[in-house]
PDB file of C-alpha atoms in Angstrom:
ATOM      1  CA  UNK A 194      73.967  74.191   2.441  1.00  0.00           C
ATOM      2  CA  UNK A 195      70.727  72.609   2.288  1.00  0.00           C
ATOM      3  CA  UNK A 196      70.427  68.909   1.793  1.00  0.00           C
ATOM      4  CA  UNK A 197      67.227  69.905  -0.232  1.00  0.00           C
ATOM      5  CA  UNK A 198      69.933  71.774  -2.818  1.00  0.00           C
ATOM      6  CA  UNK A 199      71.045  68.129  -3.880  1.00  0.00           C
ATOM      7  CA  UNK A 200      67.739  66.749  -4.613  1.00  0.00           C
ATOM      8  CA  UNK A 201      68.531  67.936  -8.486  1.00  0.00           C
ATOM      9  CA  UNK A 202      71.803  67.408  -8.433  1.00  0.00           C
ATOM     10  CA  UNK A 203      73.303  63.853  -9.550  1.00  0.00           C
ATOM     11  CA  UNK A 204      75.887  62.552  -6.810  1.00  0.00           C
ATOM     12  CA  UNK A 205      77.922  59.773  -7.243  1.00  0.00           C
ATOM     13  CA  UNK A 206      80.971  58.289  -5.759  1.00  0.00           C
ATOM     14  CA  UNK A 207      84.320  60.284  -6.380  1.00  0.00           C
ATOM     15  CA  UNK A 208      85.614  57.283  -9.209  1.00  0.00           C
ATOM     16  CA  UNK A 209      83.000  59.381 -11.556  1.00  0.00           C
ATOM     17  CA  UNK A 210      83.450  63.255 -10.843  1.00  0.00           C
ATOM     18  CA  UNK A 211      84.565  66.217 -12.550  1.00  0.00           C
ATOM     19  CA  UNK A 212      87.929  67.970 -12.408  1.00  0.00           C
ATOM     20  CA  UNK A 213      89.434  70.198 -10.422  1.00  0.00           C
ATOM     21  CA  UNK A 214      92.303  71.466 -12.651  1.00  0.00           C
ATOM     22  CA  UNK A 215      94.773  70.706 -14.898  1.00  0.00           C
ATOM     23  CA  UNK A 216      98.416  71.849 -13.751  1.00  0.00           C
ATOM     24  CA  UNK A 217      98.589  73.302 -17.482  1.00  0.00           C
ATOM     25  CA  UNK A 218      97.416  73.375 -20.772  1.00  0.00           C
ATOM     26  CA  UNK A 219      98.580  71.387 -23.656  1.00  0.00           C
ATOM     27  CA  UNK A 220     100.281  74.609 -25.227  1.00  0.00           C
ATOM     28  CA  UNK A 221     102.237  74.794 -22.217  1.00  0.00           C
ATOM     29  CA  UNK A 222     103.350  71.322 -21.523  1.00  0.00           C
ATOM     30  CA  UNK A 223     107.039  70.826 -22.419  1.00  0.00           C
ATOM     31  CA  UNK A 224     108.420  68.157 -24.755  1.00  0.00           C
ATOM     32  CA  UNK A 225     109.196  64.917 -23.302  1.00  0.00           C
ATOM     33  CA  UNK A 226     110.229  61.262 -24.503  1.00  0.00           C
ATOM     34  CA  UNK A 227     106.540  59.838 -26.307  1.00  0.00           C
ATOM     35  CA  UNK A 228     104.979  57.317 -23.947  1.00  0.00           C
ATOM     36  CA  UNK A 229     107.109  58.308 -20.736  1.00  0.00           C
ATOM     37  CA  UNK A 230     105.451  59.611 -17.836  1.00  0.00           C
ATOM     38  CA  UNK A 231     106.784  62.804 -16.838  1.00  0.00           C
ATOM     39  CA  UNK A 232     106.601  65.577 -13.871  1.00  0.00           C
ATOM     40  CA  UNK A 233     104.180  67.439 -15.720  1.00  0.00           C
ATOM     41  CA  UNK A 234     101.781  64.129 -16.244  1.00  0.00           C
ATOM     42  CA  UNK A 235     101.833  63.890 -12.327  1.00  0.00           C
ATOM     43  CA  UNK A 236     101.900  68.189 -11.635  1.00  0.00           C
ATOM     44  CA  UNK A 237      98.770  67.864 -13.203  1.00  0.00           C
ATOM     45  CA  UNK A 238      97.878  65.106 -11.418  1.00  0.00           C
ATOM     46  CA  UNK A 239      97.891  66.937  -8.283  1.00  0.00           C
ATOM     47  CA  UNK A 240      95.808  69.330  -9.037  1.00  0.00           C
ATOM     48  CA  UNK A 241      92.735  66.802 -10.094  1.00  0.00           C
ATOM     49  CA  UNK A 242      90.159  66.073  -7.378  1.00  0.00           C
ATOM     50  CA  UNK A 243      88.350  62.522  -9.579  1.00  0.00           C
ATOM     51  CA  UNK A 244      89.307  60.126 -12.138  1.00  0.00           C
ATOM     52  CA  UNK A 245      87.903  61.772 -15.381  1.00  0.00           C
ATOM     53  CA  UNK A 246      90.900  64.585 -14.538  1.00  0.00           C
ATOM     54  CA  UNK A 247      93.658  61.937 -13.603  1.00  0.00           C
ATOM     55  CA  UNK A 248      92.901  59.932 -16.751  1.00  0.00           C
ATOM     56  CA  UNK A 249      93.393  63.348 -18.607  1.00  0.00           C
ATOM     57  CA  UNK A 250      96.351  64.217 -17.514  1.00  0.00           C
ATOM     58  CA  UNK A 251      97.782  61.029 -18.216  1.00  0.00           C
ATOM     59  CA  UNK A 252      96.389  60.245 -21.102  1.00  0.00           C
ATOM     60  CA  UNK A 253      98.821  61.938 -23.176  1.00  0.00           C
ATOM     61  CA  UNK A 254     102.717  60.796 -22.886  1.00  0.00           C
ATOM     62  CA  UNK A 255     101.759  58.646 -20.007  1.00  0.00           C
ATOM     63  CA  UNK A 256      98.769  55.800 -21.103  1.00  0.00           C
ATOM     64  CA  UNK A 257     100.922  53.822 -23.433  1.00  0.00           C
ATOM     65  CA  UNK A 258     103.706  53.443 -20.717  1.00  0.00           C
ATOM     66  CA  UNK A 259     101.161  52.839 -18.106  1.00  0.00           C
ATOM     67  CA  UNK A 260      98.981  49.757 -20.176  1.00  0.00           C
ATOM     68  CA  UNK A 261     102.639  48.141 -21.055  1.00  0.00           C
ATOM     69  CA  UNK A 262     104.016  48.412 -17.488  1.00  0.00           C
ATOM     70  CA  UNK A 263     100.145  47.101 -16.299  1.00  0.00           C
ATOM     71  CA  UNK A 264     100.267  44.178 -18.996  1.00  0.00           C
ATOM     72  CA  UNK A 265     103.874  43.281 -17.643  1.00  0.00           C
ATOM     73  CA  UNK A 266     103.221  42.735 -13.807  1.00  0.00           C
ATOM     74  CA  UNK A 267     100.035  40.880 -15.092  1.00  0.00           C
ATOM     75  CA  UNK A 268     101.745  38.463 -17.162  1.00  0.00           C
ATOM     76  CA  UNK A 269     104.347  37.670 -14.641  1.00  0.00           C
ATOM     77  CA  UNK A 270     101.603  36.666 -11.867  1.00  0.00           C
ATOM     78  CA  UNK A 271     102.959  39.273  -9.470  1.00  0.00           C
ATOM     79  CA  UNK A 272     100.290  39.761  -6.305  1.00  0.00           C
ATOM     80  CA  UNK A 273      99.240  42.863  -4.945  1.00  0.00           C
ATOM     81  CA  UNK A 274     101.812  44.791  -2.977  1.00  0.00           C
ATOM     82  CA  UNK A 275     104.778  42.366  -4.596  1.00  0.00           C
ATOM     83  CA  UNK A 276     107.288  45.058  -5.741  1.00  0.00           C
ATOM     84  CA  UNK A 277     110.110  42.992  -5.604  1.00  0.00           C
ATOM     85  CA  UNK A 278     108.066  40.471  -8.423  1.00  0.00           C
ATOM     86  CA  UNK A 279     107.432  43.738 -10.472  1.00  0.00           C
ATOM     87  CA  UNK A 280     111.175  44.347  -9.878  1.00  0.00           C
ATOM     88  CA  UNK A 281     112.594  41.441 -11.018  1.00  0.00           C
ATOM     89  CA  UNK A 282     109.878  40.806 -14.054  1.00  0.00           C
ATOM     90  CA  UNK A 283     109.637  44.631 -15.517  1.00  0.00           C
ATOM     91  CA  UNK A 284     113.057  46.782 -14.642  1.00  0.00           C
ATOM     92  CA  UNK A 285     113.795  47.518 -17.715  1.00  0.00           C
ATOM     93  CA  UNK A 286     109.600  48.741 -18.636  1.00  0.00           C
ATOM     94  CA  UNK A 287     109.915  50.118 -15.534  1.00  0.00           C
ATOM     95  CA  UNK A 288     112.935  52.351 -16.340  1.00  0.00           C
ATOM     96  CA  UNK A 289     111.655  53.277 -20.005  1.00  0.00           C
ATOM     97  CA  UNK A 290     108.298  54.477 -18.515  1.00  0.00           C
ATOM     98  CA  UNK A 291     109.177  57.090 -15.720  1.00  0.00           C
ATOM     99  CA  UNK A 292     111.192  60.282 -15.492  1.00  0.00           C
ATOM    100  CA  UNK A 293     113.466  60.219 -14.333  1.00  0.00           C
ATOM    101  CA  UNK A 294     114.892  56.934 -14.813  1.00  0.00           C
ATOM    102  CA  UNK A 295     116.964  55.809 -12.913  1.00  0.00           C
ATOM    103  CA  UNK A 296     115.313  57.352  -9.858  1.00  0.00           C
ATOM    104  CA  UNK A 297     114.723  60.874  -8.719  1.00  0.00           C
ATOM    105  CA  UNK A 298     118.436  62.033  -6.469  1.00  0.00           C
ATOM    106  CA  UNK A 299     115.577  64.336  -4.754  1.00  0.00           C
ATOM    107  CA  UNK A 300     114.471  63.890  -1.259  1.00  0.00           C
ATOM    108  CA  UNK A 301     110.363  63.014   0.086  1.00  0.00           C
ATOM    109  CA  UNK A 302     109.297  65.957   1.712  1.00  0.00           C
ATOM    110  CA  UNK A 303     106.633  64.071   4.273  1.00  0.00           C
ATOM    111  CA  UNK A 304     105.397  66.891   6.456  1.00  0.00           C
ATOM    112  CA  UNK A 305     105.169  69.588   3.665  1.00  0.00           C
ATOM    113  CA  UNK A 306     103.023  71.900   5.872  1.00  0.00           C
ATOM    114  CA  UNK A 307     106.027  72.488   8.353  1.00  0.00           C
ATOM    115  CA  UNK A 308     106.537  76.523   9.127  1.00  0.00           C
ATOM    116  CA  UNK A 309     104.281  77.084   6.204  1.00  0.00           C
ATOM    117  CA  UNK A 310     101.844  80.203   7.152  1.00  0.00           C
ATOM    118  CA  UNK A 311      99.274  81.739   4.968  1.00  0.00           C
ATOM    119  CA  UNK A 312      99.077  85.530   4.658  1.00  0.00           C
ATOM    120  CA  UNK A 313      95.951  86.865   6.309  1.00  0.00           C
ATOM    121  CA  UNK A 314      93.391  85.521   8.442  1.00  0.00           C
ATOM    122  CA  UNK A 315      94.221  82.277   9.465  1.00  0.00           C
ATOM    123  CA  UNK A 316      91.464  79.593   7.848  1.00  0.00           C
ATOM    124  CA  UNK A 317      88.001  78.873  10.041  1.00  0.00           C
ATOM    125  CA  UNK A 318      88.577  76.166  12.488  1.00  0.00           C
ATOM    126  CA  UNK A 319      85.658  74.252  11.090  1.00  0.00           C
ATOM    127  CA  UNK A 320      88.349  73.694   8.063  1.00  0.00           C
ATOM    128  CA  UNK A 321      90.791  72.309   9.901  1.00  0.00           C
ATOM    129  CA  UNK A 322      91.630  68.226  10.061  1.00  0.00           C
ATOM    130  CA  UNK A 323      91.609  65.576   7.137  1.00  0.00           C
ATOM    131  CA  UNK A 324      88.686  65.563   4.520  1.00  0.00           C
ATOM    132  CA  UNK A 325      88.065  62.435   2.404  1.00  0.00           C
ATOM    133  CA  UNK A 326      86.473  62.928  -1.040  1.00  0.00           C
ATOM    134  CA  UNK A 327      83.228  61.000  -0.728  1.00  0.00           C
ATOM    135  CA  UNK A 328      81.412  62.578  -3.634  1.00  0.00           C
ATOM    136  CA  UNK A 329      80.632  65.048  -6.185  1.00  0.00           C
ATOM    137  CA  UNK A 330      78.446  66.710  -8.357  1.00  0.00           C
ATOM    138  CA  UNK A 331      78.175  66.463 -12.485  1.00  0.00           C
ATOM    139  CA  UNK A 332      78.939  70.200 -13.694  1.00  0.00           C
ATOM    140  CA  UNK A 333      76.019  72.354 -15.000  1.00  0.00           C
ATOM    141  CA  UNK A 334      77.052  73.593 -18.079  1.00  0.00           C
ATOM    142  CA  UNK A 335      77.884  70.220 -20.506  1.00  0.00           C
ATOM    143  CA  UNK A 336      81.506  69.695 -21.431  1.00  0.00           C
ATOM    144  CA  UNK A 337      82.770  67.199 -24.245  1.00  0.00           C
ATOM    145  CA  UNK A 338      84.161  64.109 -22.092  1.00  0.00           C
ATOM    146  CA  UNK A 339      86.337  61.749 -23.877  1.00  0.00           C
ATOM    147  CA  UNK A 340      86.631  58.095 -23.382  1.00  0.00           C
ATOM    148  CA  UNK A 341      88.022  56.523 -20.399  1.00  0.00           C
ATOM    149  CA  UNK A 342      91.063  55.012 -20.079  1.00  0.00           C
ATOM    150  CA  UNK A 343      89.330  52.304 -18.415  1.00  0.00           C
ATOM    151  CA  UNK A 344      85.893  51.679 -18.472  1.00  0.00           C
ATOM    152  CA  UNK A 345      85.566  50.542 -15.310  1.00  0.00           C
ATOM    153  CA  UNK A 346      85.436  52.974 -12.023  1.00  0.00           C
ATOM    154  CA  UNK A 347      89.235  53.262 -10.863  1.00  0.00           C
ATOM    155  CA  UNK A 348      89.153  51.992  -7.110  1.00  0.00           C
ATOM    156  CA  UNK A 349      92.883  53.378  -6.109  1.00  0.00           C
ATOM    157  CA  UNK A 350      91.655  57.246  -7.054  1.00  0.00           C
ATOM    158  CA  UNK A 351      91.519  57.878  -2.962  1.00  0.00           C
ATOM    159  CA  UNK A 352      91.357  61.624  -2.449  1.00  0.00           C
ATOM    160  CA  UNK A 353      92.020  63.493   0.418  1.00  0.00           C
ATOM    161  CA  UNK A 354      92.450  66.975   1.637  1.00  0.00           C
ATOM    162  CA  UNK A 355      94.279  68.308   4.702  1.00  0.00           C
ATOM    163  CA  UNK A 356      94.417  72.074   6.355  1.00  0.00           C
ATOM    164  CA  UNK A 357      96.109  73.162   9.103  1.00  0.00           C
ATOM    165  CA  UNK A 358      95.915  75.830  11.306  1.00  0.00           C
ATOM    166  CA  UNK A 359      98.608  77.699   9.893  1.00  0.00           C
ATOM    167  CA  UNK A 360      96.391  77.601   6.632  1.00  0.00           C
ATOM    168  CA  UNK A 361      98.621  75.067   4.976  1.00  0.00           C
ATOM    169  CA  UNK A 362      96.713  72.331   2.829  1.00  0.00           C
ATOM    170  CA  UNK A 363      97.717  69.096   1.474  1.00  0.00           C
ATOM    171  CA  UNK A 364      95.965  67.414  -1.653  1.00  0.00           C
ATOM    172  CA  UNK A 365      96.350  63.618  -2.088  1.00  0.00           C
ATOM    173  CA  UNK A 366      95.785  61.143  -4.696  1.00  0.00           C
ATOM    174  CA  UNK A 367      96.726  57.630  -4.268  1.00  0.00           C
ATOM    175  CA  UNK A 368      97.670  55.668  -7.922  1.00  0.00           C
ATOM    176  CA  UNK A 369      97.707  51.970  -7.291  1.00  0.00           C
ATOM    177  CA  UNK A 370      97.682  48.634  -9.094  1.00  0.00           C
ATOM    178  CA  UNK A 371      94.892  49.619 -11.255  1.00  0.00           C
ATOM    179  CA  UNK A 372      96.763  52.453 -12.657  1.00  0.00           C
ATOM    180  CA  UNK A 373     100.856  51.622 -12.010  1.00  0.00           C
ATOM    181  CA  UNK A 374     100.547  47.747 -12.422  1.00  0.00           C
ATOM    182  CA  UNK A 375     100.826  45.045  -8.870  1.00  0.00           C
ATOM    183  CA  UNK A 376     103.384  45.735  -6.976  1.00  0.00           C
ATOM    184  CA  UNK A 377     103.520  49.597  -7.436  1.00  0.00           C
ATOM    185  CA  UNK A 378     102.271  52.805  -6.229  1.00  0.00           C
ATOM    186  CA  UNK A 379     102.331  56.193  -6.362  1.00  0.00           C
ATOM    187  CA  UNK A 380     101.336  59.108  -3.578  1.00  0.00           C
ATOM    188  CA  UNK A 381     101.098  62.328  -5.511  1.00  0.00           C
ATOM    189  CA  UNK A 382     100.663  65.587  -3.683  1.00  0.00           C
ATOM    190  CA  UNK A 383     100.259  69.274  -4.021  1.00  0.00           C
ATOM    191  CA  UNK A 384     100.494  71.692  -0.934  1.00  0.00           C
ATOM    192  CA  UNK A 385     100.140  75.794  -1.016  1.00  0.00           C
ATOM    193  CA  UNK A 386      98.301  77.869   1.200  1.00  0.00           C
ATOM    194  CA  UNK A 387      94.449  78.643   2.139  1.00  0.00           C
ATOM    195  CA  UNK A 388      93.573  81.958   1.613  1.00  0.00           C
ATOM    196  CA  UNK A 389      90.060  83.669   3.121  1.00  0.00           C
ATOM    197  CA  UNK A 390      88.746  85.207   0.310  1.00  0.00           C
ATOM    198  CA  UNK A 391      85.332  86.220   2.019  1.00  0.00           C
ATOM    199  CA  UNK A 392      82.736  84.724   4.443  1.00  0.00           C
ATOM    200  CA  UNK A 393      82.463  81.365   2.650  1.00  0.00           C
ATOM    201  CA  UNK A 394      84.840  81.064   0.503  1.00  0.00           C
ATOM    202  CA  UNK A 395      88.296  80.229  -0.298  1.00  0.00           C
ATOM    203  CA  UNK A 396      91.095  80.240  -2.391  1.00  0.00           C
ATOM    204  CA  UNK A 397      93.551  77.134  -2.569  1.00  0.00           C
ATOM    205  CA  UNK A 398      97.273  78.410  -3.592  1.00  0.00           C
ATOM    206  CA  UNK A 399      99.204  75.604  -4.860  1.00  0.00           C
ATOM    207  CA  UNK A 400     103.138  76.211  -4.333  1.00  0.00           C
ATOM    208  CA  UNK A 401     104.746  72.717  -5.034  1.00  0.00           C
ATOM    209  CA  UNK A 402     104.573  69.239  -5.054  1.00  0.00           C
ATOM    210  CA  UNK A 403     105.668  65.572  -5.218  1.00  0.00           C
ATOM    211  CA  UNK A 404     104.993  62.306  -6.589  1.00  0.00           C
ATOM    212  CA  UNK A 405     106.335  59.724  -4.047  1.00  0.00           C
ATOM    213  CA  UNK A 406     106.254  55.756  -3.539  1.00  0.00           C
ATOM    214  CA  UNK A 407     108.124  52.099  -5.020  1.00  0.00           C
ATOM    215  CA  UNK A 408     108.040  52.067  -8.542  1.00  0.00           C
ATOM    216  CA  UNK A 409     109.219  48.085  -9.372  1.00  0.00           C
ATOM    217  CA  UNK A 410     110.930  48.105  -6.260  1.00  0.00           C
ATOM    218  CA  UNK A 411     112.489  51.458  -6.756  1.00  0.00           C
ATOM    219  CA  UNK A 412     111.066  54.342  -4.324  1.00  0.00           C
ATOM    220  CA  UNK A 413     111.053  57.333  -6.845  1.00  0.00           C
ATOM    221  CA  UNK A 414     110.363  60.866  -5.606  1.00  0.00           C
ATOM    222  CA  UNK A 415     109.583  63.117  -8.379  1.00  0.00           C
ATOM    223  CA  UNK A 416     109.273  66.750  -8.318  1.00  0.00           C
ATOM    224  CA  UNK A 417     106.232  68.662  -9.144  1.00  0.00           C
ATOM    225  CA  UNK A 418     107.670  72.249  -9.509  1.00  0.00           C
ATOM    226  CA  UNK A 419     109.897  73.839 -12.398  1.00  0.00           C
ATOM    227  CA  UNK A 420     110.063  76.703 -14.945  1.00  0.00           C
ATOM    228  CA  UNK A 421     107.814  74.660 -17.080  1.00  0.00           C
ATOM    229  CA  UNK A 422     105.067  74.079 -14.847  1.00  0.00           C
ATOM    230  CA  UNK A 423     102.364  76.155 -13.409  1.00  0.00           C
ATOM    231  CA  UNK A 424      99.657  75.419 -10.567  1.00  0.00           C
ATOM    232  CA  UNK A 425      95.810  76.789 -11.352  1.00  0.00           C
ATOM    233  CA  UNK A 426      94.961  76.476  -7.593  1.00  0.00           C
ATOM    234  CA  UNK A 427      91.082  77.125  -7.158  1.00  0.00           C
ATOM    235  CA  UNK A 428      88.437  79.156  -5.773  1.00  0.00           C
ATOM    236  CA  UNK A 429      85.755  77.704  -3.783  1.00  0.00           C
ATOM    237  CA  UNK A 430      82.659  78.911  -1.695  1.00  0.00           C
ATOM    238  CA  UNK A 431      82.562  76.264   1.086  1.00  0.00           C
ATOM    239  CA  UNK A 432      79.996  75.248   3.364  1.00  0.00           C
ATOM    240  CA  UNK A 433      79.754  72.786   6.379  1.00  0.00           C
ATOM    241  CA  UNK A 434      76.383  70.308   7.435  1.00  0.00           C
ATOM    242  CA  UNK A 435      76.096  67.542   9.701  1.00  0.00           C
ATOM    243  CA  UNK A 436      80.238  66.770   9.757  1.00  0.00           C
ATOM    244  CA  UNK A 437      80.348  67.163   5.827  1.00  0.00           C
ATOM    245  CA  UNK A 438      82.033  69.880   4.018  1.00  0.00           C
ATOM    246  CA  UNK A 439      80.955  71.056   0.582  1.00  0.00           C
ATOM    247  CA  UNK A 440      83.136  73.051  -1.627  1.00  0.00           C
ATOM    248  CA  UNK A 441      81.787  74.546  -5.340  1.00  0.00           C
ATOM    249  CA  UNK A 442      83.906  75.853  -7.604  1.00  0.00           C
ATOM    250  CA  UNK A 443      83.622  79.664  -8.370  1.00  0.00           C
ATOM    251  CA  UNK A 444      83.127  79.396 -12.030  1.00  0.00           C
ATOM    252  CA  UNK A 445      80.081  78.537 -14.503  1.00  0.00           C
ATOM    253  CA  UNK A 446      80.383  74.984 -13.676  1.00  0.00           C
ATOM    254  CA  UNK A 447      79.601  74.933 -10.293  1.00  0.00           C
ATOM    255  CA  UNK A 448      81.174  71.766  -9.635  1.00  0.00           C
ATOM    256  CA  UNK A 449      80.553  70.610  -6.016  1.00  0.00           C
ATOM    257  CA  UNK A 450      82.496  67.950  -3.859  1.00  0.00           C
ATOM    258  CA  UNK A 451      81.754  66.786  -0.878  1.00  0.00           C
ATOM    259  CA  UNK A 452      84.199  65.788   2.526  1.00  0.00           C
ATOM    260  CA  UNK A 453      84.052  63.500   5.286  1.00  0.00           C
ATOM    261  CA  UNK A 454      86.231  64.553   8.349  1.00  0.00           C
ATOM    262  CA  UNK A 455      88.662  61.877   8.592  1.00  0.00           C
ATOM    263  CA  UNK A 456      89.295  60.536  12.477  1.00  0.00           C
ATOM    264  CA  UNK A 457      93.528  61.110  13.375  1.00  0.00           C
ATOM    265  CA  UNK A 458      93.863  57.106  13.423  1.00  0.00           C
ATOM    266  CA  UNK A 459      92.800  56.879   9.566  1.00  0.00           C
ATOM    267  CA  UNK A 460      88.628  56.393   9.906  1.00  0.00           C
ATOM    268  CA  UNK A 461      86.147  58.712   9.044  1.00  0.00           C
ATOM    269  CA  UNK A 462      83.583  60.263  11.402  1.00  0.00           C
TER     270      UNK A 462
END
């Protein structure tokens, strides 16, 4: 794609881009206890590639939970990364916020991609490795946006996205202390298969997924698949300049994100 192409197009840093998809639609999402964050809050999670879609998602059933949980670890002075201070101070917030509660009997799946093969032609090596979401474009056709949770932009929204050669991928979103309160964090993930739909393009199956990490010094593992849930997955023409990939959704929006390659010890190139 030609860097000329962006001239028009507003970019900004993934904290203010556009969604992906939502794992379902309100219609579909199952009852659950008010204010408790559930599977389906972080199933549709997953599928979100920027904060205006994560805020969504957990904006209903989930944003009460969240600011109470938030307002505890901030009253009890507990530091960053302190999840035996959130432990001790907000257990019982803790367990009224979350399902489950108590924690999640199911196991972290860490290497999700493992045997996983995708039908066809295997993806284009030029795919392959770890892309950060750096940034992203506003859509073209205007949508109604509603308010932030937070006004300010959400530094622990950290996006990545992995394929393999098998044509496995990996999305990642990282929830922090600005979303889960100090002390806690989430890693929520969705994996599928890469399909070759074309010369330049795509098609991202999502199959399952987890939300994983210490929850006020609890390590909760919550799964993303059920009878109730169902994956949107997306279609994407993709192109790659000077190290950084471009994907744009195949719909009216034409919603485009860009990737930097990230290096195997964690930096980008």
């Amino acid at each position: 794609m030609s860097s000329s192409r962006w001239v028009p197009v507003l970019l900004f840093l993934v904290l203010g881009c556009v969604p992906l998809a939502a794992a379902q639609t309100s219609s579909q999402r199952p009852r659950t206890v008010a204010g408790v964050c559930g599977a389906t809050n972080w199933a549709c999670v997953a599928e979100c590639i920027d904060a205006e879609c994560v805020d969504t998602c957990m904006r209903k059933d989930c944003e009460q939970a969240l600011a109470r949980l938030k307002a505890c670890t901030r009253n009890a002075g507990c530091a960053a990364h302190d999840a035996q201070c959130a432990a001790r101070a907000c257990q019982p917030i803790c367990q009224r916020s979350f399902e489950p509660a108590p924690p999640s009997p199911e196991k972290d799946v860490p290497s999700p991609c493992d045997g996983v093969r995708a039908p066809g032609a295997p993806p284009p090596k030029d795919l392959v490795g770890t892309w950060s979401l750096v940034a992203a474009s506003l859509p073209d056709v205007e949508t109604a946006q509603e308010e932030r949770i937070e006004a300010q932009p959400r530094s622990d929204y950290a996006r990545s996205l992995q394929v393999t050669p098998t044509g496995c991928f990996v999305l990642r979103t990282s929830l922090e202390a600005a979303t889960l309160g100090e002390g806690n964090s989430l890693v929520v993930r969705a994996w599928g298969t890469v399909e070759v739909a074309g010369k330049g393009r795509i098609r991202l199956r999502t199959r399952d997924g987890q939300a994983v990490g210490p929850v006020c010094g609890d390590k909760r593992v919550i799964p993303l698949s059920g009878p109730k849930v169902k994956f949107q997955g997306g279609a994407y023409d993709w192109d790659l300049e000077e190290g950084v990939l471009t994907l744009m959704v195949e719909d009216a929006t034409k919603q485009t994100f860009q990737f930097e390659r990230v290096n195997p010890e964690g930096g980008k190139k």
